[in-house]
PDB file of C-alpha atoms in Angstrom:
ATOM      1  CA  MET A 685      -0.014   0.010  -0.017  1.00  0.00           C
ATOM      2  CA  LYS A 686       2.676   2.392   0.792  1.00  0.00           C
ATOM      3  CA  ARG A 687       4.480   1.472  -2.286  1.00  0.00           C
ATOM      4  CA  THR A 688       1.345   2.263  -4.315  1.00  0.00           C
ATOM      5  CA  ILE A 689       1.086   5.732  -2.824  1.00  0.00           C
ATOM      6  CA  VAL A 690       4.731   6.489  -3.523  1.00  0.00           C
ATOM      7  CA  ARG A 691       4.286   5.243  -7.158  1.00  0.00           C
ATOM      8  CA  LEU A 692       1.247   7.339  -7.523  1.00  0.00           C
ATOM      9  CA  ASN A 693       3.244  10.472  -6.597  1.00  0.00           C
ATOM     10  CA  HIS A 694       5.954   9.445  -8.977  1.00  0.00           C
ATOM     11  CA  ALA A 695       3.642   9.152 -11.833  1.00  0.00           C
ATOM     12  CA  LEU A 696       1.975  12.480 -10.915  1.00  0.00           C
ATOM     13  CA  ASP A 697       5.421  14.105 -11.047  1.00  0.00           C
ATOM     14  CA  ALA A 698       6.078  12.652 -14.448  1.00  0.00           C
ATOM     15  CA  ALA A 699       2.684  13.866 -15.711  1.00  0.00           C
ATOM     16  CA  ASP A 700       1.901  10.212 -16.602  1.00  0.00           C
ATOM     17  CA  TYR A 701      -1.850  10.280 -15.763  1.00  0.00           C
ATOM     18  CA  GLU A 702      -2.593   6.995 -17.493  1.00  0.00           C
ATOM     19  CA  LEU A 703       0.094   5.355 -15.263  1.00  0.00           C
ATOM     20  CA  TYR A 704      -1.366   7.121 -12.233  1.00  0.00           C
ATOM     21  CA  ALA A 705      -4.901   5.793 -13.007  1.00  0.00           C
ATOM     22  CA  SER A 706      -3.544   2.308 -13.551  1.00  0.00           C
ATOM     23  CA  PHE A 707      -2.757   1.942  -9.886  1.00  0.00           C
ATOM     24  CA  PHE A 708      -6.500   2.223  -9.090  1.00  0.00           C
ATOM     25  CA  ALA A 709      -9.235  -0.488  -9.295  1.00  0.00           C
ATOM     26  CA  GLU A 710     -11.354  -0.283 -12.441  1.00  0.00           C
ATOM     27  CA  ASP A 711     -14.338   0.842 -10.270  1.00  0.00           C
ATOM     28  CA  ALA A 712     -12.383   3.289  -7.976  1.00  0.00           C
ATOM     29  CA  GLU A 713     -13.363   6.782  -6.987  1.00  0.00           C
ATOM     30  CA  PHE A 714     -11.130   9.824  -6.787  1.00  0.00           C
ATOM     31  CA  VAL A 715     -12.750  12.517  -4.680  1.00  0.00           C
ATOM     32  CA  SER A 716     -11.307  16.040  -4.293  1.00  0.00           C
ATOM     33  CA  GLY A 717     -12.536  19.556  -3.841  1.00  0.00           C
ATOM     34  CA  PHE A 718     -13.081  19.613  -7.615  1.00  0.00           C
ATOM     35  CA  GLY A 719     -15.488  16.791  -7.843  1.00  0.00           C
ATOM     36  CA  VAL A 720     -15.553  13.021  -8.107  1.00  0.00           C
ATOM     37  CA  ALA A 721     -13.936  10.890 -10.921  1.00  0.00           C
ATOM     38  CA  LYS A 722     -15.010   7.225 -11.190  1.00  0.00           C
ATOM     39  CA  GLY A 723     -12.892   4.697 -12.935  1.00  0.00           C
ATOM     40  CA  ARG A 724      -9.465   4.878 -14.500  1.00  0.00           C
ATOM     41  CA  ALA A 725     -10.515   6.919 -17.544  1.00  0.00           C
ATOM     42  CA  GLU A 726     -12.155   9.663 -15.475  1.00  0.00           C
ATOM     43  CA  ILE A 727      -9.297   9.655 -13.069  1.00  0.00           C
ATOM     44  CA  ALA A 728      -6.801  10.312 -15.788  1.00  0.00           C
ATOM     45  CA  ALA A 729      -8.992  12.873 -17.336  1.00  0.00           C
ATOM     46  CA  ALA A 730      -9.468  14.774 -14.052  1.00  0.00           C
ATOM     47  CA  LEU A 731      -5.592  14.896 -13.588  1.00  0.00           C
ATOM     48  CA  GLU A 732      -5.284  16.223 -17.182  1.00  0.00           C
ATOM     49  CA  GLN A 733      -7.649  18.884 -16.428  1.00  0.00           C
ATOM     50  CA  SER A 734      -5.405  19.932 -13.348  1.00  0.00           C
ATOM     51  CA  ARG A 735      -2.256  19.777 -15.605  1.00  0.00           C
ATOM     52  CA  PRO A 736      -1.689  23.560 -15.318  1.00  0.00           C
ATOM     53  CA  PHE A 737      -1.399  23.441 -11.709  1.00  0.00           C
ATOM     54  CA  ILE A 738       0.320  20.099 -10.999  1.00  0.00           C
ATOM     55  CA  THR A 739       2.967  20.270 -13.644  1.00  0.00           C
ATOM     56  CA  ASN A 740       6.537  20.650 -12.583  1.00  0.00           C
ATOM     57  CA  LYS A 741       5.750  19.847  -8.927  1.00  0.00           C
ATOM     58  CA  ARG A 742       7.062  17.252  -6.444  1.00  0.00           C
ATOM     59  CA  HIS A 743       4.273  15.479  -4.534  1.00  0.00           C
ATOM     60  CA  VAL A 744       5.582  14.042  -1.266  1.00  0.00           C
ATOM     61  CA  ALA A 745       3.514  11.685   0.975  1.00  0.00           C
ATOM     62  CA  ALA A 746       4.436  11.907   4.634  1.00  0.00           C
ATOM     63  CA  ASN A 747       3.098  10.840   8.128  1.00  0.00           C
ATOM     64  CA  PHE A 748       1.626   7.493   6.839  1.00  0.00           C
ATOM     65  CA  LEU A 749      -1.116   6.282   9.244  1.00  0.00           C
ATOM     66  CA  PHE A 750      -2.521   2.851   8.551  1.00  0.00           C
ATOM     67  CA  SER A 751      -5.843   1.528   9.843  1.00  0.00           C
ATOM     68  CA  GLY A 752      -8.433  -1.084   9.057  1.00  0.00           C
ATOM     69  CA  ASP A 753      -8.719  -4.812   9.375  1.00  0.00           C
ATOM     70  CA  GLY A 754      -9.753  -7.818   7.380  1.00  0.00           C
ATOM     71  CA  ASP A 755     -10.209  -7.031   3.843  1.00  0.00           C
ATOM     72  CA  GLU A 756     -10.120  -3.190   4.081  1.00  0.00           C
ATOM     73  CA  ALA A 757      -7.182  -1.006   4.892  1.00  0.00           C
ATOM     74  CA  VAL A 758      -7.112   2.832   5.051  1.00  0.00           C
ATOM     75  CA  VAL A 759      -3.870   4.884   4.703  1.00  0.00           C
ATOM     76  CA  THR A 760      -3.908   8.469   5.643  1.00  0.00           C
ATOM     77  CA  THR A 761      -0.995  10.694   4.563  1.00  0.00           C
ATOM     78  CA  TYR A 762      -0.181  14.359   4.453  1.00  0.00           C
ATOM     79  CA  LEU A 763       0.596  15.409   0.961  1.00  0.00           C
ATOM     80  CA  ILE A 764       3.211  18.133   0.602  1.00  0.00           C
ATOM     81  CA  VAL A 765       3.839  19.821  -2.801  1.00  0.00           C
ATOM     82  CA  PHE A 766       6.962  21.679  -3.876  1.00  0.00           C
ATOM     83  CA  GLU A 767       7.563  23.611  -7.138  1.00  0.00           C
ATOM     84  CA  ARG A 768      10.542  22.189  -8.937  1.00  0.00           C
ATOM     85  CA  ALA A 769      11.002  24.268 -12.104  1.00  0.00           C
ATOM     86  CA  ALA A 770      10.307  27.964 -11.408  1.00  0.00           C
ATOM     87  CA  SER A 771      11.584  27.948  -7.849  1.00  0.00           C
ATOM     88  CA  VAL A 772      12.049  25.664  -4.874  1.00  0.00           C
ATOM     89  CA  ASP A 773       9.000  26.874  -3.064  1.00  0.00           C
ATOM     90  CA  TYR A 774       6.405  25.002  -1.013  1.00  0.00           C
ATOM     91  CA  VAL A 775       3.214  25.435  -3.070  1.00  0.00           C
ATOM     92  CA  GLY A 776       0.524  23.246  -1.392  1.00  0.00           C
ATOM     93  CA  SER A 777      -0.674  20.570   0.900  1.00  0.00           C
ATOM     94  CA  ALA A 778      -3.521  18.244   1.655  1.00  0.00           C
ATOM     95  CA  ILE A 779      -4.665  15.257   3.591  1.00  0.00           C
ATOM     96  CA  ASN A 780      -5.163  12.161   1.555  1.00  0.00           C
ATOM     97  CA  VAL A 781      -7.105   9.115   2.570  1.00  0.00           C
ATOM     98  CA  ASP A 782      -6.709   6.101   0.432  1.00  0.00           C
ATOM     99  CA  THR A 783      -8.946   2.966   0.911  1.00  0.00           C
ATOM    100  CA  PHE A 784      -7.700  -0.414  -0.157  1.00  0.00           C
ATOM    101  CA  SER A 785      -9.859  -3.538  -0.516  1.00  0.00           C
ATOM    102  CA  LYS A 786      -8.641  -7.102  -0.763  1.00  0.00           C
ATOM    103  CA  ARG A 787     -10.317  -8.642  -3.696  1.00  0.00           C
ATOM    104  CA  ASP A 788      -9.445 -12.241  -4.835  1.00  0.00           C
ATOM    105  CA  HIS A 789      -6.458 -11.984  -2.404  1.00  0.00           C
ATOM    106  CA  VAL A 790      -5.061  -8.804  -4.110  1.00  0.00           C
ATOM    107  CA  TRP A 791      -5.099  -5.317  -2.501  1.00  0.00           C
ATOM    108  CA  GLU A 792      -6.733  -2.861  -4.694  1.00  0.00           C
ATOM    109  CA  LEU A 793      -6.959   0.843  -4.325  1.00  0.00           C
ATOM    110  CA  VAL A 794     -10.668   1.644  -4.489  1.00  0.00           C
ATOM    111  CA  HIS A 795     -11.165   5.132  -3.170  1.00  0.00           C
ATOM    112  CA  HIS A 796      -8.957   8.194  -2.903  1.00  0.00           C
ATOM    113  CA  GLY A 797     -10.029  11.217  -1.064  1.00  0.00           C
ATOM    114  CA  SER A 798      -8.028  14.502  -0.997  1.00  0.00           C
ATOM    115  CA  GLU A 799      -8.842  17.345   1.206  1.00  0.00           C
ATOM    116  CA  LEU A 800      -6.845  20.361   0.117  1.00  0.00           C
ATOM    117  CA  ASP A 801      -5.670  22.785   2.763  1.00  0.00           C
ATOM    118  CA  PRO A 802      -7.544  26.080   2.365  1.00  0.00           C
ATOM    119  CA  SER A 803      -4.580  27.974   0.929  1.00  0.00           C
ATOM    120  CA  THR A 804      -3.974  25.301  -1.670  1.00  0.00           C
ATOM    121  CA  LEU A 805      -7.543  25.113  -2.727  1.00  0.00           C
ATOM    122  CA  ALA A 806      -7.485  28.882  -3.337  1.00  0.00           C
ATOM    123  CA  ALA A 807      -4.353  28.677  -5.279  1.00  0.00           C
ATOM    124  CA  MET A 808      -5.562  25.771  -7.443  1.00  0.00           C
ATOM    125  CA  GLN A 809      -8.853  27.602  -8.216  1.00  0.00           C
ATOM    126  CA  ALA A 810      -6.993  30.697  -9.198  1.00  0.00           C
ATOM    127  CA  ALA A 811      -4.520  28.706 -11.474  1.00  0.00           C
ATOM    128  CA  MET A 812      -7.304  26.883 -13.170  1.00  0.00           C
ATOM    129  CA  ALA A 813      -9.667  29.638 -13.672  1.00  0.00           C
ATOM    130  CA  PRO A 814     -10.406  30.823 -17.267  1.00  0.00           C
ATOM    131  CA  PRO A 815      -8.498  34.028 -18.171  1.00  0.00           C
ATOM    132  CA  ALA A 816     -10.162  37.284 -17.653  1.00  0.00           C
ATOM    133  CA  GLU A 817     -11.481  39.014 -20.579  1.00  0.00           C
TER     134      GLU A 817
END
């Protein structure tokens, strides 16, 4: 599970949204302040839409907290985001909650919830807003 989360962030940093989506179960949900994406195709499309804000960043997961039992596990992490091209600044943060389910003896990522910190949400909304006329 930890490996999956780390790989998600590497795929995100490489702007490989198809690879990112491939780590999710086919019926997974991706929930953020910008809506819900269901399934791999919608997850990749949602990231593509966010490209202007997430390109040239480093996404770092920290403070892994594991819970759950049986066939469900929940991993809560802090997400810390840094600019890597224009500067070396901290640019955002969130709390991510990833739910894994064991299906046919294999752990699958079935739900990703990302709660952006208020300043990060405001910055993303500004970056993704259509240009003023």
